[in-house]
Short mmCIF file of C-alpha atoms in Angstrom, two decimals:
data_model
loop_
_atom_site.label_atom_id
_atom_site.label_comp_id
_atom_site.label_asym_id
_atom_site.label_seq_id
_atom_site.Cartn_x
_atom_site.Cartn_y
_atom_site.Cartn_z
CA MET A 618 88.22 71.17 111.94
CA SER A 619 90.46 68.63 110.15
CA TRP A 620 94.15 68.60 110.83
CA LYS A 621 94.89 69.81 107.35
CA ALA A 622 92.54 72.75 107.63
CA TRP A 623 93.97 73.67 111.15
CA ALA A 624 97.60 73.39 109.70
CA LEU A 625 96.92 75.56 106.73
CA ALA A 626 95.19 78.12 108.88
CA LEU A 627 98.23 78.12 111.26
CA LEU A 628 100.59 78.77 108.15
CA GLU A 629 98.35 81.57 106.93
CA GLU A 630 98.57 83.53 110.22
CA GLN A 631 99.84 86.94 109.61
CA GLU A 632 103.30 87.83 111.04
CA GLU A 633 104.38 91.49 111.43
CA PRO A 634 106.17 92.79 108.48
CA THR A 635 110.06 92.75 108.78
CA PRO A 636 111.41 96.25 109.02
CA LEU A 637 113.38 98.35 106.63
CA VAL A 638 116.66 99.75 108.05
CA GLU A 639 118.46 102.55 106.19
CA PHE A 640 122.09 101.94 105.58
CA PRO A 641 124.25 105.16 105.66
CA ALA A 642 125.60 104.88 102.00
CA GLY A 643 126.23 108.60 101.88
CA GLY A 644 125.32 109.21 98.19
CA PRO A 645 122.29 110.26 96.08
CA VAL A 646 120.85 106.60 96.29
CA THR A 647 118.92 105.52 99.45
CA VAL A 648 119.85 101.95 100.49
CA LEU A 649 117.48 100.17 102.69
CA MET A 650 118.05 96.73 104.35
CA LYS A 651 115.00 94.46 104.60
CA ASP A 652 115.84 92.84 107.94
CA GLU A 653 114.56 89.21 107.81
CA SER A 654 116.16 88.57 111.18
CA ALA A 655 112.86 89.86 112.73
CA HIS A 656 111.23 86.57 111.96
CA PRO A 657 110.85 84.18 114.88
CA THR A 658 113.50 82.02 113.36
CA GLY A 659 115.89 84.83 112.68
CA THR A 660 116.74 83.77 109.29
CA MET A 661 116.01 84.59 105.53
CA ARG A 662 114.90 80.90 105.04
CA HIS A 663 111.79 81.54 107.20
CA ARG A 664 109.34 82.43 104.47
CA HIS A 665 110.58 79.71 102.11
CA ALA A 666 110.10 77.10 104.90
CA ARG A 667 106.58 78.27 105.49
CA ALA A 668 105.81 78.03 101.83
CA LEU A 669 107.26 74.57 101.45
CA PHE A 670 105.13 73.26 104.43
CA ARG A 671 102.03 75.02 103.05
CA GLN A 672 102.58 73.53 99.62
CA ALA A 673 103.27 70.05 100.94
CA ILE A 674 100.18 70.06 103.29
CA ALA A 675 97.81 71.48 100.67
CA GLU A 676 98.85 68.78 98.22
CA GLY A 677 98.26 66.05 100.70
CA LEU A 678 102.04 65.04 100.79
CA VAL A 679 102.20 65.84 104.58
CA THR A 680 99.46 64.78 106.84
CA GLU A 681 99.16 64.57 110.64
CA GLY A 682 102.13 62.74 112.00
CA THR A 683 104.14 62.70 108.87
CA THR A 684 107.98 62.86 109.28
CA VAL A 685 109.29 65.79 107.37
CA VAL A 686 112.83 65.42 105.95
CA GLU A 687 115.28 67.82 104.46
CA ALA A 688 118.85 67.69 103.29
CA THR A 689 120.78 70.92 104.13
CA GLY A 690 123.68 72.33 106.23
CA GLY A 691 122.36 75.78 106.34
CA ASN A 692 119.75 77.85 108.19
CA ALA A 693 116.84 76.31 106.29
CA ALA A 694 117.03 73.49 108.81
CA VAL A 695 116.36 75.82 111.72
CA ALA A 696 113.30 77.44 109.95
CA GLN A 697 111.88 74.12 108.99
CA ALA A 698 112.36 72.60 112.47
CA TRP A 699 110.58 75.62 113.94
CA PHE A 700 107.51 75.15 111.66
CA ALA A 701 107.60 71.29 112.19
CA ARG A 702 107.31 71.88 115.93
CA ARG A 703 104.37 74.35 115.50
CA LEU A 704 102.65 71.77 113.47
CA GLY A 705 103.49 68.91 115.75
CA LEU A 706 105.44 67.02 113.07
CA PRO A 707 108.55 64.92 113.44
CA TYR A 708 111.52 66.58 111.68
CA VAL A 709 114.83 65.00 110.37
CA VAL A 710 117.53 66.98 108.77
CA VAL A 711 120.50 65.26 106.88
CA MET A 712 123.54 67.44 107.16
CA PRO A 713 126.90 67.22 105.30
CA GLY A 714 130.19 66.31 107.04
CA GLN A 715 130.95 65.18 110.63
CA ARG A 716 128.74 66.14 113.51
CA SER A 717 128.85 69.80 114.50
CA GLU A 718 127.42 70.54 117.95
CA GLU A 719 126.61 74.07 117.02
CA ARG A 720 124.72 73.12 113.86
CA ALA A 721 122.92 70.26 115.65
CA ARG A 722 121.95 72.33 118.70
CA ARG A 723 119.92 74.87 116.85
CA VAL A 724 117.78 72.15 115.20
CA GLU A 725 117.58 69.88 118.34
CA GLU A 726 116.44 72.81 120.60
CA LEU A 727 113.54 72.91 118.26
CA GLY A 728 112.71 69.23 118.60
CA GLY A 729 114.33 68.10 115.44
CA GLU A 730 116.79 65.30 114.75
CA CYS A 731 120.13 65.77 112.89
CA ARG A 732 121.94 63.13 110.98
CA PHE A 733 125.46 63.78 109.51
CA VAL A 734 126.57 62.15 106.34
CA THR A 735 129.82 62.02 104.31
CA PRO A 736 130.59 62.76 101.61
CA PRO A 737 128.55 65.97 101.48
CA LEU A 738 126.77 65.22 98.23
CA ALA A 739 125.41 62.03 99.78
CA ILE A 740 122.96 64.02 101.92
CA TYR A 741 120.15 64.02 99.31
CA GLU A 742 120.17 60.19 98.64
CA ALA A 743 120.23 59.74 102.39
CA ALA A 744 117.30 62.01 102.93
CA ARG A 745 115.34 60.22 100.34
CA GLU A 746 115.93 56.88 101.98
CA ILE A 747 114.26 58.15 105.24
CA GLU A 748 110.64 57.28 105.55
CA GLY A 749 108.48 60.43 105.42
CA HIS A 750 108.09 63.45 103.11
CA PHE A 751 111.36 64.88 101.73
CA LEU A 752 110.65 68.73 101.45
CA ASP A 753 113.46 69.14 98.91
CA GLN A 754 113.93 72.85 99.05
CA PHE A 755 116.20 72.84 95.94
CA GLY A 756 113.79 70.72 93.82
CA ARG A 757 110.40 72.24 94.72
CA ALA A 758 109.20 75.65 93.70
CA ALA A 759 107.17 77.27 96.55
CA GLU A 760 105.96 80.95 96.35
CA HIS A 761 106.30 83.06 99.45
CA ASP A 762 105.22 86.49 100.36
CA LEU A 763 108.34 88.59 100.44
CA ALA A 764 107.51 90.46 97.21
CA ASP A 765 104.00 91.44 98.35
CA GLU A 766 105.26 92.58 101.83
CA LEU A 767 108.29 94.57 100.44
CA LEU A 768 106.29 96.33 97.58
CA ALA A 769 103.61 97.30 100.00
CA GLN A 770 106.33 99.10 102.06
CA VAL A 771 108.33 100.85 99.37
CA GLU A 772 108.74 101.08 95.54
CA PRO A 773 112.34 100.25 95.07
CA ASP A 774 114.35 100.55 91.76
CA TRP A 775 116.29 97.44 92.54
CA VAL A 776 115.98 94.61 95.20
CA VAL A 777 119.29 92.78 95.95
CA VAL A 778 119.23 89.14 97.27
CA GLY A 779 121.63 86.19 97.64
CA ALA A 780 120.70 83.03 95.80
CA ASN A 781 120.55 79.56 97.33
CA THR A 782 117.49 77.65 96.09
CA GLY A 783 116.63 80.48 93.75
CA ALA A 784 113.11 80.80 95.19
CA THR A 785 113.46 84.42 96.63
CA SER A 786 114.98 85.86 93.37
CA ALA A 787 112.31 84.19 91.29
CA THR A 788 109.43 85.42 93.56
CA LEU A 789 110.76 89.03 93.42
CA GLY A 790 111.74 88.78 89.85
CA ARG A 791 108.21 88.57 88.77
CA ARG A 792 107.33 91.83 90.40
CA THR A 793 110.37 94.05 90.34
CA ARG A 794 114.09 94.46 89.17
CA VAL A 795 116.21 91.96 90.93
CA ALA A 796 119.99 91.70 91.27
CA VAL A 797 121.53 88.55 92.63
CA ALA A 798 124.57 88.87 94.90
CA ASP A 799 126.84 85.74 94.22
CA PRO A 800 129.83 84.70 96.46
CA GLU A 801 133.19 83.06 95.28
CA ASN A 802 132.89 79.51 93.90
CA SER A 803 129.18 79.79 93.21
CA ALA A 804 127.75 78.85 89.85
CA TYR A 805 125.00 81.46 89.60
CA PHE A 806 127.10 84.34 88.17
CA PRO A 807 128.85 82.28 85.39
CA GLY A 808 125.71 80.30 84.79
CA TRP A 809 123.63 83.35 84.33
CA THR A 810 126.22 85.22 82.19
CA LEU A 811 126.57 82.10 79.91
CA ASP A 812 122.84 81.26 79.99
CA ALA A 813 123.86 77.86 81.01
CA ALA A 814 121.26 76.32 83.33
CA ASP A 815 123.42 73.22 83.89
CA TYR A 816 126.54 75.17 84.78
CA ALA A 817 128.63 73.82 87.75
CA THR A 818 131.85 74.78 89.44
CA GLY A 819 132.11 71.69 91.68
CA MET A 820 133.28 73.87 94.56
CA PRO A 821 131.10 74.86 97.58
CA SER A 822 130.48 78.36 98.67
CA ARG A 823 132.21 79.51 101.75
CA ILE A 824 129.47 82.05 102.57
CA GLU A 825 126.77 80.08 104.53
CA GLY A 826 123.31 80.26 103.09
CA ILE A 827 123.95 81.42 99.50
CA GLY A 828 125.86 80.28 96.47
CA ARG A 829 125.79 76.70 95.06
CA PRO A 830 128.24 74.52 93.24
CA ARG A 831 125.70 74.10 90.45
CA VAL A 832 122.80 76.12 89.09
CA GLU A 833 119.75 74.76 91.03
CA PRO A 834 116.50 74.04 89.27
CA GLY A 835 114.61 76.79 91.28
CA PHE A 836 116.92 79.40 89.91
CA ARG A 837 115.09 81.31 87.13
CA GLY A 838 117.73 83.23 85.29
CA GLU A 839 115.26 84.84 82.92
CA LEU A 840 113.63 86.57 85.96
CA VAL A 841 116.96 87.96 87.20
CA ASP A 842 118.12 91.34 85.83
CA ARG A 843 121.66 91.20 87.04
CA VAL A 844 124.06 88.90 88.91
CA ILE A 845 126.95 90.58 90.77
CA PRO A 846 129.95 88.53 91.98
CA VAL A 847 131.23 89.55 95.47
CA PRO A 848 134.63 88.50 96.97
CA ASP A 849 134.10 86.64 100.27
CA GLU A 850 136.38 89.03 102.30
CA GLU A 851 134.13 91.95 101.24
CA SER A 852 131.12 89.96 102.25
CA ARG A 853 132.41 89.40 105.80
CA ALA A 854 133.61 92.90 106.27
CA ALA A 855 130.14 94.24 105.16
CA ALA A 856 128.42 91.77 107.53
CA ARG A 857 130.37 93.40 110.50
CA THR A 858 129.39 96.92 109.33
CA ILE A 859 125.75 95.83 109.11
CA ALA A 860 125.86 94.49 112.66
CA GLU A 861 127.02 97.91 113.75
CA VAL A 862 124.22 99.59 112.09
CA THR A 863 121.46 97.14 113.05
CA GLY A 864 122.67 96.27 116.56
CA HIS A 865 122.64 92.54 116.06
CA PRO A 866 124.91 90.01 114.29
CA VAL A 867 124.04 89.11 110.79
CA GLY A 868 125.21 86.21 108.45
CA ASP A 869 127.93 86.84 105.89
CA ALA A 870 125.32 86.36 103.18
CA SER A 871 123.85 89.66 104.38
CA GLY A 872 127.20 91.27 103.56
CA THR A 873 127.29 89.78 100.15
CA ALA A 874 123.88 91.46 99.37
CA LEU A 875 124.99 94.81 100.85
CA VAL A 876 128.19 94.86 98.80
CA ALA A 877 126.23 94.19 95.56
CA GLY A 878 123.69 96.81 96.55
CA LEU A 879 126.34 99.40 97.08
CA ARG A 880 128.00 98.53 93.70
CA LEU A 881 124.63 99.16 92.01
CA ALA A 882 124.30 102.42 93.82
CA GLU A 883 127.54 103.62 92.47
CA ARG A 884 126.14 103.33 88.92
CA MET A 885 122.92 105.28 89.78
CA LYS A 886 122.21 108.99 90.07
CA GLY A 887 119.41 108.47 92.49
CA GLY A 888 116.70 106.14 93.53
CA LEU A 889 116.03 103.36 96.03
CA ILE A 890 117.70 100.07 96.49
CA VAL A 891 116.63 97.39 98.97
CA THR A 892 118.97 94.62 100.07
CA VAL A 893 117.56 91.64 101.89
CA ILE A 894 119.62 90.71 105.02
CA GLY A 895 119.10 88.05 107.78
CA GLY A 896 120.37 87.23 111.23
CA ILE A 897 122.06 84.28 112.79
CA PRO A 898 119.58 81.98 114.52
CA ALA A 899 121.94 81.00 117.29
CA SER A 900 122.25 84.61 118.31
CA ARG A 901 118.59 84.96 118.96
#
């Protein structure tokens, strides 16, 4: 078997479906949380990382021994480093700002290398200068299996997700009604409202993992039914509540999705809402 065939077979290996946990909303609408922290990497970026590797290998962009490169400061680096280790590939992530031992530790424990760059927006150019294949999570559309798995479990009236690259909302939006939960400073809510694909706020999100200072190419506004802005403090408070319900820590982005889901529920007389949540890799 060739390395390519072996690698694609490994990436196609089935993982257990992540569970649905009911949130005690206390009204006529059932609110379930799709808990993506059950993935081996503990993060919502797990599926997208697998899809990016699968696409790159299938297209011949990544072969045996290719150094895989990404530019991100979030949990995508943890998920990508995990898959790179399974595939025996070198992995380098360029992160914004000064070196953070916490952020670096998660990646380096998985065999990856972290490079920190300032100013923050310089990470993309720095990543392109590294010899290897730049995964480019923001620039490449890669379909993953969340929609198939979720719709095999339940038939929701709404699915609520946060948006970072836009890949998850696009994947789900082709199959069901989707609401995007958007934190402060993010460009997605105003960009979607104004139908402005080039909208930019110029300010970074303070909720790790979601929200962008500009509308990213992977965000497909025409596949999104609603975008709901959520104050950061409400996101953090909701994340603490989710941790009490699930018994494990979750990222603040999970709180953003839950707040948006509960706002939708207030407008409904019944039905089912699923919010997508994820954990904190360092806590696993």
